PDB file of C-alpha atoms in Angstrom:
ATOM      1  CA  MET A   3     164.466 105.624 157.829  1.00  0.00           C
ATOM      2  CA  THR A   4     166.283 102.421 156.978  1.00  0.00           C
ATOM      3  CA  ASP A   5     164.831  99.717 154.831  1.00  0.00           C
ATOM      4  CA  ALA A   6     164.801  97.279 157.760  1.00  0.00           C
ATOM      5  CA  LYS A   7     162.681  99.646 159.840  1.00  0.00           C
ATOM      6  CA  ARG A   8     160.376 100.315 156.910  1.00  0.00           C
ATOM      7  CA  LEU A   9     159.953  96.584 156.244  1.00  0.00           C
ATOM      8  CA  ALA A  10     159.295  95.942 159.941  1.00  0.00           C
ATOM      9  CA  ARG A  11     156.607  98.640 159.968  1.00  0.00           C
ATOM     10  CA  ILE A  12     155.018  97.283 156.794  1.00  0.00           C
ATOM     11  CA  HIS A  13     155.108  93.779 158.284  1.00  0.00           C
ATOM     12  CA  ARG A  14     153.313  94.966 161.427  1.00  0.00           C
ATOM     13  CA  VAL A  15     150.631  96.618 159.304  1.00  0.00           C
ATOM     14  CA  ARG A  16     150.208  93.559 157.085  1.00  0.00           C
ATOM     15  CA  THR A  17     150.006  91.296 160.131  1.00  0.00           C
ATOM     16  CA  LEU A  18     147.303  93.525 161.597  1.00  0.00           C
ATOM     17  CA  GLN A  19     145.420  93.482 158.298  1.00  0.00           C
ATOM     18  CA  LEU A  20     145.642  89.682 158.207  1.00  0.00           C
ATOM     19  CA  GLY A  21     144.227  89.457 161.723  1.00  0.00           C
ATOM     20  CA  LEU A  22     141.346  91.745 160.805  1.00  0.00           C
ATOM     21  CA  ALA A  23     140.640  89.735 157.656  1.00  0.00           C
ATOM     22  CA  GLN A  24     140.610  86.511 159.675  1.00  0.00           C
ATOM     23  CA  ALA A  25     138.168  88.056 162.157  1.00  0.00           C
ATOM     24  CA  ASP A  26     135.915  89.215 159.300  1.00  0.00           C
ATOM     25  CA  GLU A  27     136.015  85.728 157.823  1.00  0.00           C
ATOM     26  CA  ALA A  28     135.044  84.170 161.161  1.00  0.00           C
ATOM     27  CA  ARG A  29     132.135  86.606 161.537  1.00  0.00           C
ATOM     28  CA  ALA A  30     130.975  85.859 158.003  1.00  0.00           C
ATOM     29  CA  ARG A  31     131.109  82.110 158.673  1.00  0.00           C
ATOM     30  CA  GLU A  32     129.093  82.567 161.867  1.00  0.00           C
ATOM     31  CA  GLY A  33     126.530  84.677 159.984  1.00  0.00           C
ATOM     32  CA  LEU A  34     126.282  82.040 157.270  1.00  0.00           C
ATOM     33  CA  ALA A  35     125.757  79.305 159.850  1.00  0.00           C
ATOM     34  CA  SER A  36     123.086  81.379 161.581  1.00  0.00           C
ATOM     35  CA  GLU A  37     121.210  82.118 158.339  1.00  0.00           C
ATOM     36  CA  THR A  38     121.422  78.464 157.278  1.00  0.00           C
ATOM     37  CA  ALA A  39     120.031  77.310 160.624  1.00  0.00           C
ATOM     38  CA  LEU A  40     117.205  79.854 160.359  1.00  0.00           C
ATOM     39  CA  ALA A  41     116.328  78.670 156.847  1.00  0.00           C
ATOM     40  CA  GLU A  42     116.242  75.064 158.051  1.00  0.00           C
ATOM     41  CA  ARG A  43     113.987  75.948 161.006  1.00  0.00           C
ATOM     42  CA  ILE A  44     111.570  77.828 158.737  1.00  0.00           C
ATOM     43  CA  GLY A  45     111.508  74.856 156.346  1.00  0.00           C
ATOM     44  CA  ARG A  46     110.687  72.472 159.190  1.00  0.00           C
ATOM     45  CA  LEU A  47     107.940  74.803 160.410  1.00  0.00           C
ATOM     46  CA  ALA A  48     106.433  75.002 156.913  1.00  0.00           C
ATOM     47  CA  ALA A  49     106.405  71.215 156.708  1.00  0.00           C
ATOM     48  CA  ALA A  50     104.802  70.945 160.143  1.00  0.00           C
ATOM     49  CA  VAL A  51     101.921  73.271 159.206  1.00  0.00           C
ATOM     50  CA  ALA A  52     100.849  71.080 156.290  1.00  0.00           C
ATOM     51  CA  PRO A  53      97.122  70.320 156.279  1.00  0.00           C
ATOM     52  CA  SER A  54      96.195  67.049 157.947  1.00  0.00           C
ATOM     53  CA  SER A  55      93.132  64.834 157.887  1.00  0.00           C
ATOM     54  CA  ASP A  56      92.233  65.560 161.510  1.00  0.00           C
ATOM     55  CA  MET A  57      91.353  69.188 160.650  1.00  0.00           C
ATOM     56  CA  ALA A  58      87.576  69.208 160.478  1.00  0.00           C
ATOM     57  CA  ALA A  59      86.723  72.854 160.153  1.00  0.00           C
ATOM     58  CA  ALA A  60      87.253  74.909 157.037  1.00  0.00           C
ATOM     59  CA  THR A  61      88.670  77.713 159.148  1.00  0.00           C
ATOM     60  CA  ALA A  62      91.424  75.369 160.359  1.00  0.00           C
ATOM     61  CA  PHE A  63      92.290  74.580 156.735  1.00  0.00           C
ATOM     62  CA  ALA A  64      92.258  78.266 155.828  1.00  0.00           C
ATOM     63  CA  ALA A  65      94.419  79.211 158.817  1.00  0.00           C
ATOM     64  CA  ALA A  66      96.909  76.414 158.069  1.00  0.00           C
ATOM     65  CA  ALA A  67      97.083  77.468 154.419  1.00  0.00           C
ATOM     66  CA  HIS A  68      97.594  81.089 155.409  1.00  0.00           C
ATOM     67  CA  TYR A  69     100.425  80.319 157.844  1.00  0.00           C
ATOM     68  CA  ARG A  70     102.002  77.829 155.459  1.00  0.00           C
ATOM     69  CA  ASP A  71     101.994  80.468 152.699  1.00  0.00           C
ATOM     70  CA  ARG A  72     103.645  82.990 155.010  1.00  0.00           C
ATOM     71  CA  LEU A  73     106.221  80.421 156.085  1.00  0.00           C
ATOM     72  CA  HIS A  74     107.035  79.649 152.441  1.00  0.00           C
ATOM     73  CA  ARG A  75     107.586  83.346 151.773  1.00  0.00           C
ATOM     74  CA  SER A  76     109.803  83.522 154.849  1.00  0.00           C
ATOM     75  CA  ALA A  77     111.675  80.459 153.611  1.00  0.00           C
ATOM     76  CA  GLU A  78     112.322  82.132 150.258  1.00  0.00           C
ATOM     77  CA  ALA A  79     113.614  85.232 152.029  1.00  0.00           C
ATOM     78  CA  ALA A  80     115.809  83.039 154.234  1.00  0.00           C
ATOM     79  CA  VAL A  81     117.258  81.307 151.168  1.00  0.00           C
ATOM     80  CA  ASN A  82     118.116  84.717 149.731  1.00  0.00           C
ATOM     81  CA  ARG A  83     119.765  85.729 153.012  1.00  0.00           C
ATOM     82  CA  VAL A  84     121.774  82.481 152.960  1.00  0.00           C
ATOM     83  CA  ARG A  85     122.917  83.247 149.415  1.00  0.00           C
ATOM     84  CA  VAL A  86     123.966  86.776 150.431  1.00  0.00           C
ATOM     85  CA  ALA A  87     125.768  85.416 153.504  1.00  0.00           C
ATOM     86  CA  GLN A  88     127.564  82.838 151.337  1.00  0.00           C
ATOM     87  CA  ASP A  89     128.695  85.580 148.947  1.00  0.00           C
ATOM     88  CA  ALA A  90     129.950  87.649 151.878  1.00  0.00           C
ATOM     89  CA  ALA A  91     131.807  84.622 153.264  1.00  0.00           C
ATOM     90  CA  ASP A  92     133.427  84.027 149.875  1.00  0.00           C
ATOM     91  CA  ARG A  93     134.526  87.662 149.702  1.00  0.00           C
ATOM     92  CA  THR A  94     136.051  87.501 153.185  1.00  0.00           C
ATOM     93  CA  VAL A  95     137.931  84.314 152.281  1.00  0.00           C
ATOM     94  CA  ALA A  96     139.384  86.088 149.243  1.00  0.00           C
ATOM     95  CA  ALA A  97     140.303  89.124 151.391  1.00  0.00           C
ATOM     96  CA  ARG A  98     142.016  86.896 153.958  1.00  0.00           C
ATOM     97  CA  GLN A  99     143.973  85.092 151.255  1.00  0.00           C
ATOM     98  CA  SER A 100     145.052  88.408 149.784  1.00  0.00           C
ATOM     99  CA  ALA A 101     146.146  89.702 153.194  1.00  0.00           C
ATOM    100  CA  HIS A 102     148.072  86.468 153.772  1.00  0.00           C
ATOM    101  CA  ARG A 103     149.824  86.843 150.404  1.00  0.00           C
ATOM    102  CA  ASP A 104     150.752  90.441 151.259  1.00  0.00           C
ATOM    103  CA  GLN A 105     152.151  89.421 154.631  1.00  0.00           C
ATOM    104  CA  SER A 106     154.111  86.544 153.084  1.00  0.00           C
ATOM    105  CA  ALA A 107     155.566  88.874 150.458  1.00  0.00           C
ATOM    106  CA  VAL A 108     156.786  91.268 153.150  1.00  0.00           C
ATOM    107  CA  GLU A 109     158.278  88.354 155.113  1.00  0.00           C
ATOM    108  CA  LYS A 110     160.126  87.230 151.979  1.00  0.00           C
ATOM    109  CA  LEU A 111     161.436  90.770 151.452  1.00  0.00           C
ATOM    110  CA  MET A 112     162.618  90.856 155.059  1.00  0.00           C
ATOM    111  CA  ALA A 113     164.366  87.491 154.657  1.00  0.00           C
ATOM    112  CA  ARG A 114     165.978  88.662 151.419  1.00  0.00           C
ATOM    113  CA  ALA A 115     167.170  91.879 153.109  1.00  0.00           C
ATOM    114  CA  THR A 116     168.598  89.887 156.014  1.00  0.00           C
ATOM    115  CA  ALA A 117     170.378  87.507 153.630  1.00  0.00           C
ATOM    116  CA  ALA A 118     171.773  90.458 151.652  1.00  0.00           C
ATOM    117  CA  GLY A 119     173.027  92.059 154.866  1.00  0.00           C
ATOM    118  CA  ILE A 120     174.714  88.849 155.934  1.00  0.00           C
ATOM    119  CA  ALA A 121     176.303  88.429 152.507  1.00  0.00           C
ATOM    120  CA  THR A 122     177.610  92.009 152.672  1.00  0.00           C
ATOM    121  CA  GLU A 123     179.147  91.362 156.086  1.00  0.00           C
ATOM    122  CA  ILE A 124     180.760  88.146 154.866  1.00  0.00           C
ATOM    123  CA  ARG A 125     182.248  89.940 151.852  1.00  0.00           C
ATOM    124  CA  ALA A 126     183.528  92.709 154.115  1.00  0.00           C
ATOM    125  CA  MET A 127     185.200  90.144 156.347  1.00  0.00           C
ATOM    126  CA  GLN A 128     186.733  88.367 153.340  1.00  0.00           C
ATOM    127  CA  ASP A 129     188.037  91.636 151.888  1.00  0.00           C
ATOM    128  CA  ALA A 130     189.452  92.826 155.192  1.00  0.00           C
ATOM    129  CA  PRO A 131     193.247  92.681 155.373  1.00  0.00           C
ATOM    130  CA  THR A 132     194.644  89.909 157.470  1.00  0.00           C
ATOM    131  CA  PHE A 133     196.965  90.880 160.288  1.00  0.00           C
ATOM    132  CA  ARG A 134     199.321  88.361 161.692  1.00  0.00           C
ATOM    133  CA  LYS A 135     200.911  89.357 164.888  1.00  0.00           C
ATOM    134  CA  VAL A 136     204.315  87.889 165.463  1.00  0.00           C
ATOM    135  CA  ARG A 137     204.767  87.264 169.134  1.00  0.00           C
ATOM    136  CA  HIS A 138     208.353  86.097 169.196  1.00  0.00           C
ATOM    137  CA  ASP A 139     211.466  86.879 167.295  1.00  0.00           C
ATOM    138  CA  PRO A 140     212.816  84.014 165.302  1.00  0.00           C
ATOM    139  CA  CYS A 141     214.666  81.771 167.620  1.00  0.00           C
TER     140      CYS A 141
END
């Protein structure tokens, strides 16, 4: 197998890996956005359940306190999920950058191989003997 074919195959693989890394990064960003939106909604709900002066019965206060406590626990869990999603997004960004570097390196190798091939052909043409065909006898 020639080096050009091998480099072309490696380039196809690296391009595929870059595409997969970009897709993973997009999914991680979507997951992060979803978890962030969920955390914000839970925070707004917890603020909305705060006790108010129009609650007359003790059971209303107790129920509000109970639901507010559960919402705060859910908010803490949501913050942890956001942190995990952010870490995953950071890892996918690093993986995409690495895949991009790998693909760029293969492209540079391919360009270098092409330039070396062209230089070899030029040298071969320069080293080739020159033939001058005389068409007419001296007049």
